[in-house]
């Protein structure tokens, strides 16, 4: 039982490059999330998906796009990476009811944009 | 959405009880209160959740007064391995938009 799996674990990009962060969960959860965490800071919500086929903006959606491919997978895309997007990205999933209960997080993707 | 306020940092010694308080003055009727723990280079991990009064599990206790405008996470007899950042999260039943506060950085000394 893998839980929440994120790939890649590390990535270095040049300014302007694009990439997609992958996330998959095997717990049959309804809700999935993408957060970013800058060094020494808290978690900021980028996008979330309450159920398959729906996505909504979080606190800091600019510069990102997401796709809820199916119930298991929720990907995050950077179309044109900027140095300000250097961060650790966490994917999480949750059953969805009640909200906030037992969010399961992946191990994170450390992204550096040069 | 309810905004949460926590102390930025706290220090303790091994064996002591630690209480971390979170303020959420505009909590709504349907909101739940959840606490998470985060170690460096890891994603947060669920600790405990409550709606009112007191909840206890094998790791911690959560105290919520009648007005629910604050909550206190209690960690009994902390050890060095409890050094981490602790987040209070208030989530409403009507939305899945889960926004974390700034968290409390707990440092446990020998």
PDB file of C-alpha atoms in Angstrom:
ATOM      1  CA  UNK A   1       0.000   0.000   0.000  1.00  0.00           C
ATOM      2  CA  UNK A   2       1.960   2.987  -1.316  1.00  0.00           C
ATOM      3  CA  UNK A   3      -0.356   5.820  -0.160  1.00  0.00           C
ATOM      4  CA  UNK A   4       0.454   9.007  -2.075  1.00  0.00           C
ATOM      5  CA  UNK A   5       3.231   8.769  -4.636  1.00  0.00           C
ATOM      6  CA  UNK A   6       4.866  11.821  -6.177  1.00  0.00           C
ATOM      7  CA  UNK A   7       7.286  11.930  -9.065  1.00  0.00           C
ATOM      8  CA  UNK A   8       9.906  13.173  -9.534  1.00  0.00           C
ATOM      9  CA  UNK A   9      11.521  13.683  -6.122  1.00  0.00           C
ATOM     10  CA  UNK A  10      13.959  16.292  -7.404  1.00  0.00           C
ATOM     11  CA  UNK A  11      13.959  18.513 -10.460  1.00  0.00           C
ATOM     12  CA  UNK A  12      16.051  21.392 -11.732  1.00  0.00           C
ATOM     13  CA  UNK A  13      14.609  23.608 -14.440  1.00  0.00           C
ATOM     14  CA  UNK A  14      15.774  26.634 -16.322  1.00  0.00           C
ATOM     15  CA  UNK A  15      13.596  29.717 -16.405  1.00  0.00           C
ATOM     16  CA  UNK A  16      10.920  29.313 -19.055  1.00  0.00           C
ATOM     17  CA  UNK A  17      10.961  25.532 -19.155  1.00  0.00           C
ATOM     18  CA  UNK A  18       7.823  23.548 -18.515  1.00  0.00           C
ATOM     19  CA  UNK A  19       7.225  20.398 -16.556  1.00  0.00           C
ATOM     20  CA  UNK A  20       4.506  18.295 -14.964  1.00  0.00           C
ATOM     21  CA  UNK A  21       4.571  16.947 -11.424  1.00  0.00           C
ATOM     22  CA  UNK A  22       2.758  13.671 -11.081  1.00  0.00           C
ATOM     23  CA  UNK A  23       0.751  12.476  -8.104  1.00  0.00           C
ATOM     24  CA  UNK A  24      -1.151   9.246  -7.570  1.00  0.00           C
ATOM     25  CA  UNK A  25      -2.986   7.815  -4.582  1.00  0.00           C
ATOM     26  CA  UNK A  26      -4.188   4.269  -4.030  1.00  0.00           C
ATOM     27  CA  UNK A  27      -6.573   4.879  -1.111  1.00  0.00           C
ATOM     28  CA  UNK A  28      -9.688   5.561  -3.194  1.00  0.00           C
ATOM     29  CA  UNK A  29      -9.832   9.113  -1.831  1.00  0.00           C
ATOM     30  CA  UNK A  30     -12.154  11.681  -3.323  1.00  0.00           C
ATOM     31  CA  UNK A  31     -10.145  14.827  -2.620  1.00  0.00           C
ATOM     32  CA  UNK A  32      -6.649  15.682  -3.800  1.00  0.00           C
ATOM     33  CA  UNK A  33      -4.447  18.716  -3.230  1.00  0.00           C
ATOM     34  CA  UNK A  34      -1.276  20.446  -4.346  1.00  0.00           C
ATOM     35  CA  UNK A  35       0.644  22.564  -1.836  1.00  0.00           C
ATOM     36  CA  UNK A  36       3.936  24.377  -2.063  1.00  0.00           C
ATOM     37  CA  UNK A  37       6.284  25.056   0.820  1.00  0.00           C
ATOM     38  CA  UNK A  38       9.064  27.593   0.582  1.00  0.00           C
ATOM     39  CA  UNK A  39      12.095  27.198   2.885  1.00  0.00           C
ATOM     40  CA  UNK A  40      11.183  27.856   6.513  1.00  0.00           C
ATOM     41  CA  UNK A  41       7.599  28.689   5.607  1.00  0.00           C
ATOM     42  CA  UNK A  42       4.209  27.084   5.907  1.00  0.00           C
ATOM     43  CA  UNK A  43       2.145  25.249   3.322  1.00  0.00           C
ATOM     44  CA  UNK A  44       0.266  27.193   0.683  1.00  0.00           C
ATOM     45  CA  UNK A  45      -2.560  25.648  -1.298  1.00  0.00           C
ATOM     46  CA  UNK A  46      -2.107  25.863  -5.060  1.00  0.00           C
ATOM     47  CA  UNK A  47      -5.054  23.883  -6.425  1.00  0.00           C
ATOM     48  CA  UNK A  48      -7.382  21.208  -5.154  1.00  0.00           C
ATOM     49  CA  UNK A  49      -9.857  18.724  -6.526  1.00  0.00           C
ATOM     50  CA  UNK A  50     -12.840  17.745  -4.419  1.00  0.00           C
ATOM     51  CA  UNK A  51     -13.768  14.906  -6.739  1.00  0.00           C
ATOM     52  CA  UNK A  52     -12.917  13.375 -10.078  1.00  0.00           C
ATOM     53  CA  UNK A  53     -13.624  15.873 -12.824  1.00  0.00           C
ATOM     54  CA  UNK A  54     -13.479  19.003 -10.665  1.00  0.00           C
ATOM     55  CA  UNK A  55     -10.632  21.353  -9.823  1.00  0.00           C
ATOM     56  CA  UNK A  56     -10.532  24.657  -7.946  1.00  0.00           C
ATOM     57  CA  UNK A  57      -8.010  27.364  -7.257  1.00  0.00           C
ATOM     58  CA  UNK A  58      -6.307  27.628  -3.914  1.00  0.00           C
ATOM     59  CA  UNK A  59      -4.330  30.505  -2.433  1.00  0.00           C
ATOM     60  CA  UNK A  60      -1.541  30.725  -5.018  1.00  0.00           C
ATOM     61  CA  UNK A  61      -2.732  29.315  -8.385  1.00  0.00           C
ATOM     62  CA  UNK A  62      -0.956  31.754 -10.722  1.00  0.00           C
ATOM     63  CA  UNK A  63       1.605  30.073 -12.954  1.00  0.00           C
ATOM     64  CA  UNK A  64       0.160  26.592 -12.458  1.00  0.00           C
ATOM     65  CA  UNK A  65      -2.387  24.326 -14.074  1.00  0.00           C
ATOM     66  CA  UNK A  66      -3.782  21.023 -12.840  1.00  0.00           C
ATOM     67  CA  UNK A  67      -5.504  17.980 -14.229  1.00  0.00           C
ATOM     68  CA  UNK A  68      -7.538  15.439 -12.295  1.00  0.00           C
ATOM     69  CA  UNK A  69      -6.928  12.665 -14.760  1.00  0.00           C
ATOM     70  CA  UNK A  70      -9.023  10.129 -12.851  1.00  0.00           C
ATOM     71  CA  UNK A  71      -9.811   9.390  -9.230  1.00  0.00           C
ATOM     72  CA  UNK A  72      -6.229   8.253  -8.568  1.00  0.00           C
ATOM     73  CA  UNK A  73      -4.170  10.890 -10.335  1.00  0.00           C
ATOM     74  CA  UNK A  74      -3.798  14.649  -9.945  1.00  0.00           C
ATOM     75  CA  UNK A  75      -1.024  16.373 -11.878  1.00  0.00           C
ATOM     76  CA  UNK A  76       0.436  19.869 -11.534  1.00  0.00           C
ATOM     77  CA  UNK A  77       1.908  21.646 -14.549  1.00  0.00           C
ATOM     78  CA  UNK A  78       4.253  24.593 -14.698  1.00  0.00           C
ATOM     79  CA  UNK A  79       3.939  26.042 -18.195  1.00  0.00           C
ATOM     80  CA  UNK A  80       6.832  28.504 -17.966  1.00  0.00           C
ATOM     81  CA  UNK A  81       8.875  28.046 -14.819  1.00  0.00           C
ATOM     82  CA  UNK A  82      10.121  31.081 -12.897  1.00  0.00           C
ATOM     83  CA  UNK A  83      12.685  31.317 -10.061  1.00  0.00           C
ATOM     84  CA  UNK A  84       9.839  32.300  -7.722  1.00  0.00           C
ATOM     85  CA  UNK A  85       8.463  28.786  -8.187  1.00  0.00           C
ATOM     86  CA  UNK A  86      11.495  27.239  -6.516  1.00  0.00           C
ATOM     87  CA  UNK A  87       9.920  25.319  -3.672  1.00  0.00           C
ATOM     88  CA  UNK A  88       8.994  21.919  -2.309  1.00  0.00           C
ATOM     89  CA  UNK A  89       5.715  20.690  -3.733  1.00  0.00           C
ATOM     90  CA  UNK A  90       3.501  18.334  -1.773  1.00  0.00           C
ATOM     91  CA  UNK A  91       0.565  16.386  -3.092  1.00  0.00           C
ATOM     92  CA  UNK A  92      -2.049  15.174  -0.632  1.00  0.00           C
ATOM     93  CA  UNK A  93      -5.278  13.224  -0.664  1.00  0.00           C
ATOM     94  CA  UNK A  94      -8.165  12.810   1.743  1.00  0.00           C
ATOM     95  CA  UNK A  95     -11.413  10.869   1.938  1.00  0.00           C
ATOM     96  CA  UNK A  96     -13.261  14.190   1.759  1.00  0.00           C
ATOM     97  CA  UNK A  97     -15.648  13.772   4.683  1.00  0.00           C
ATOM     98  CA  UNK A  98     -15.270  15.318   7.163  1.00  0.00           C
ATOM     99  CA  UNK A  99     -12.967  17.881   5.537  1.00  0.00           C
ATOM    100  CA  UNK A 100      -9.457  18.077   6.928  1.00  0.00           C
ATOM    101  CA  UNK A 101      -9.492  14.604   8.395  1.00  0.00           C
ATOM    102  CA  UNK A 102      -6.421  12.555   7.752  1.00  0.00           C
ATOM    103  CA  UNK A 103      -4.885  14.310   4.837  1.00  0.00           C
ATOM    104  CA  UNK A 104      -2.233  11.934   3.509  1.00  0.00           C
ATOM    105  CA  UNK A 105       0.800  13.634   2.047  1.00  0.00           C
ATOM    106  CA  UNK A 106       3.345  12.443  -0.455  1.00  0.00           C
ATOM    107  CA  UNK A 107       7.065  12.763   0.177  1.00  0.00           C
ATOM    108  CA  UNK A 108       7.367  15.914  -1.874  1.00  0.00           C
ATOM    109  CA  UNK A 109       9.105  17.169  -5.001  1.00  0.00           C
ATOM    110  CA  UNK A 110      12.001  19.558  -4.519  1.00  0.00           C
ATOM    111  CA  UNK A 111      12.001  21.924  -7.495  1.00  0.00           C
ATOM    112  CA  UNK A 112      14.708  24.439  -8.297  1.00  0.00           C
ATOM    113  CA  UNK A 113      14.261  26.969 -11.089  1.00  0.00           C
ATOM    114  CA  UNK A 114      17.454  28.655 -12.196  1.00  0.00           C
TER     115      UNK A 114
ATOM    116  CA  UNK B   1     -12.909  30.430   5.830  1.00  0.00           C
ATOM    117  CA  UNK B   2     -11.741  30.527   9.427  1.00  0.00           C
ATOM    118  CA  UNK B   3      -8.312  32.086   9.915  1.00  0.00           C
ATOM    119  CA  UNK B   4      -6.025  30.480  12.474  1.00  0.00           C
ATOM    120  CA  UNK B   5      -3.373  32.063  14.674  1.00  0.00           C
ATOM    121  CA  UNK B   6      -0.671  30.097  16.463  1.00  0.00           C
ATOM    122  CA  UNK B   7       2.548  31.005  18.284  1.00  0.00           C
ATOM    123  CA  UNK B   8       5.459  30.981  15.872  1.00  0.00           C
ATOM    124  CA  UNK B   9       7.667  28.878  18.121  1.00  0.00           C
ATOM    125  CA  UNK B  10       7.859  27.126  21.475  1.00  0.00           C
ATOM    126  CA  UNK B  11      10.642  25.482  23.439  1.00  0.00           C
ATOM    127  CA  UNK B  12      10.355  22.606  25.866  1.00  0.00           C
ATOM    128  CA  UNK B  13      12.426  19.943  27.609  1.00  0.00           C
ATOM    129  CA  UNK B  14      12.115  16.213  27.420  1.00  0.00           C
ATOM    130  CA  UNK B  15       9.478  14.780  29.720  1.00  0.00           C
ATOM    131  CA  UNK B  16       7.424  17.959  29.947  1.00  0.00           C
ATOM    132  CA  UNK B  17       3.857  18.421  28.778  1.00  0.00           C
ATOM    133  CA  UNK B  18       3.495  20.857  25.893  1.00  0.00           C
ATOM    134  CA  UNK B  19       0.331  22.788  25.120  1.00  0.00           C
ATOM    135  CA  UNK B  20       0.014  24.591  21.793  1.00  0.00           C
ATOM    136  CA  UNK B  21      -2.956  26.897  21.408  1.00  0.00           C
ATOM    137  CA  UNK B  22      -4.598  27.890  18.156  1.00  0.00           C
ATOM    138  CA  UNK B  23      -7.022  30.816  17.853  1.00  0.00           C
ATOM    139  CA  UNK B  24      -9.840  30.635  15.312  1.00  0.00           C
ATOM    140  CA  UNK B  25     -12.224  33.419  16.270  1.00  0.00           C
ATOM    141  CA  UNK B  26     -14.440  33.184  13.187  1.00  0.00           C
ATOM    142  CA  UNK B  27     -14.941  29.440  13.261  1.00  0.00           C
ATOM    143  CA  UNK B  28     -18.251  28.384  11.756  1.00  0.00           C
ATOM    144  CA  UNK B  29     -20.799  25.962  13.132  1.00  0.00           C
ATOM    145  CA  UNK B  30     -19.822  23.129  10.804  1.00  0.00           C
ATOM    146  CA  UNK B  31     -16.053  23.566  11.070  1.00  0.00           C
ATOM    147  CA  UNK B  32     -13.766  20.831  12.381  1.00  0.00           C
ATOM    148  CA  UNK B  33     -10.374  21.430  13.991  1.00  0.00           C
ATOM    149  CA  UNK B  34      -7.481  19.245  12.893  1.00  0.00           C
ATOM    150  CA  UNK B  35      -3.828  19.212  13.923  1.00  0.00           C
ATOM    151  CA  UNK B  36      -0.875  18.039  11.852  1.00  0.00           C
ATOM    152  CA  UNK B  37       2.794  17.435  12.594  1.00  0.00           C
ATOM    153  CA  UNK B  38       5.578  18.044  10.091  1.00  0.00           C
ATOM    154  CA  UNK B  39       9.186  16.926  10.324  1.00  0.00           C
ATOM    155  CA  UNK B  40      11.855  18.493   8.108  1.00  0.00           C
ATOM    156  CA  UNK B  41      11.790  17.278   4.504  1.00  0.00           C
ATOM    157  CA  UNK B  42       8.538  15.384   5.030  1.00  0.00           C
ATOM    158  CA  UNK B  43       4.888  16.050   4.359  1.00  0.00           C
ATOM    159  CA  UNK B  44       2.626  16.815   7.345  1.00  0.00           C
ATOM    160  CA  UNK B  45       1.091  13.934   9.247  1.00  0.00           C
ATOM    161  CA  UNK B  46      -2.374  13.877  10.852  1.00  0.00           C
ATOM    162  CA  UNK B  47      -2.326  13.955  14.659  1.00  0.00           C
ATOM    163  CA  UNK B  48      -5.857  14.524  15.909  1.00  0.00           C
ATOM    164  CA  UNK B  49      -9.214  16.040  15.000  1.00  0.00           C
ATOM    165  CA  UNK B  50     -12.093  17.369  17.066  1.00  0.00           C
ATOM    166  CA  UNK B  51     -15.314  19.337  16.957  1.00  0.00           C
ATOM    167  CA  UNK B  52     -15.949  20.215  20.609  1.00  0.00           C
ATOM    168  CA  UNK B  53     -14.898  19.352  24.185  1.00  0.00           C
ATOM    169  CA  UNK B  54     -11.994  16.915  24.440  1.00  0.00           C
ATOM    170  CA  UNK B  55     -10.553  14.284  22.171  1.00  0.00           C
ATOM    171  CA  UNK B  56      -7.705  11.953  23.097  1.00  0.00           C
ATOM    172  CA  UNK B  57      -5.741   9.385  21.155  1.00  0.00           C
ATOM    173  CA  UNK B  58      -2.496   7.536  21.696  1.00  0.00           C
ATOM    174  CA  UNK B  59      -0.436  10.534  20.616  1.00  0.00           C
ATOM    175  CA  UNK B  60      -2.124  13.671  21.924  1.00  0.00           C
ATOM    176  CA  UNK B  61      -5.184  15.353  23.401  1.00  0.00           C
ATOM    177  CA  UNK B  62      -7.203  18.150  21.883  1.00  0.00           C
ATOM    178  CA  UNK B  63      -9.119  20.548  24.109  1.00  0.00           C
ATOM    179  CA  UNK B  64     -11.853  22.730  22.612  1.00  0.00           C
ATOM    180  CA  UNK B  65     -13.786  25.171  24.838  1.00  0.00           C
ATOM    181  CA  UNK B  66     -17.507  25.660  24.516  1.00  0.00           C
ATOM    182  CA  UNK B  67     -17.232  28.763  22.315  1.00  0.00           C
ATOM    183  CA  UNK B  68     -14.823  26.879  19.976  1.00  0.00           C
ATOM    184  CA  UNK B  69     -12.873  30.064  19.264  1.00  0.00           C
ATOM    185  CA  UNK B  70      -9.633  28.352  20.202  1.00  0.00           C
ATOM    186  CA  UNK B  71      -8.216  24.884  20.625  1.00  0.00           C
ATOM    187  CA  UNK B  72      -5.238  23.456  22.465  1.00  0.00           C
ATOM    188  CA  UNK B  73      -3.102  20.550  21.369  1.00  0.00           C
ATOM    189  CA  UNK B  74      -1.560  18.807  24.359  1.00  0.00           C
ATOM    190  CA  UNK B  75       1.489  16.574  23.964  1.00  0.00           C
ATOM    191  CA  UNK B  76       2.244  14.606  27.134  1.00  0.00           C
ATOM    192  CA  UNK B  77       5.853  13.980  28.138  1.00  0.00           C
ATOM    193  CA  UNK B  78       7.535  15.162  24.943  1.00  0.00           C
ATOM    194  CA  UNK B  79      10.739  13.619  23.664  1.00  0.00           C
ATOM    195  CA  UNK B  80      13.400  14.886  21.273  1.00  0.00           C
ATOM    196  CA  UNK B  81      11.537  13.189  18.436  1.00  0.00           C
ATOM    197  CA  UNK B  82       8.576  15.526  18.972  1.00  0.00           C
ATOM    198  CA  UNK B  83      10.637  18.418  17.620  1.00  0.00           C
ATOM    199  CA  UNK B  84       8.612  19.461  14.598  1.00  0.00           C
ATOM    200  CA  UNK B  85       6.219  22.052  13.225  1.00  0.00           C
ATOM    201  CA  UNK B  86       2.602  21.714  14.349  1.00  0.00           C
ATOM    202  CA  UNK B  87      -0.249  23.056  12.249  1.00  0.00           C
ATOM    203  CA  UNK B  88      -3.801  23.808  13.274  1.00  0.00           C
ATOM    204  CA  UNK B  89      -6.306  23.497  10.433  1.00  0.00           C
ATOM    205  CA  UNK B  90      -9.930  24.572  10.550  1.00  0.00           C
ATOM    206  CA  UNK B  91     -12.003  22.959   7.837  1.00  0.00           C
ATOM    207  CA  UNK B  92     -15.615  23.581   7.023  1.00  0.00           C
ATOM    208  CA  UNK B  93     -17.928  20.802   6.058  1.00  0.00           C
ATOM    209  CA  UNK B  94     -19.046  22.802   3.040  1.00  0.00           C
ATOM    210  CA  UNK B  95     -15.734  22.986   1.221  1.00  0.00           C
ATOM    211  CA  UNK B  96     -12.608  20.999   0.577  1.00  0.00           C
ATOM    212  CA  UNK B  97     -10.447  24.136   0.399  1.00  0.00           C
ATOM    213  CA  UNK B  98      -7.965  23.290   3.148  1.00  0.00           C
ATOM    214  CA  UNK B  99      -5.677  26.186   4.017  1.00  0.00           C
ATOM    215  CA  UNK B 100      -2.955  25.764   6.601  1.00  0.00           C
ATOM    216  CA  UNK B 101      -1.837  28.462   9.005  1.00  0.00           C
ATOM    217  CA  UNK B 102       1.760  29.368   9.692  1.00  0.00           C
ATOM    218  CA  UNK B 103       2.290  26.590  12.241  1.00  0.00           C
ATOM    219  CA  UNK B 104       4.200  26.406  15.534  1.00  0.00           C
ATOM    220  CA  UNK B 105       7.793  25.275  15.534  1.00  0.00           C
ATOM    221  CA  UNK B 106       8.351  23.164  18.660  1.00  0.00           C
ATOM    222  CA  UNK B 107      11.922  22.571  19.792  1.00  0.00           C
ATOM    223  CA  UNK B 108      12.473  19.939  22.478  1.00  0.00           C
ATOM    224  CA  UNK B 109      15.756  20.058  24.389  1.00  0.00           C
ATOM    225  CA  UNK B 110      17.405  17.246  26.354  1.00  0.00           C
TER     226      UNK B 110
END
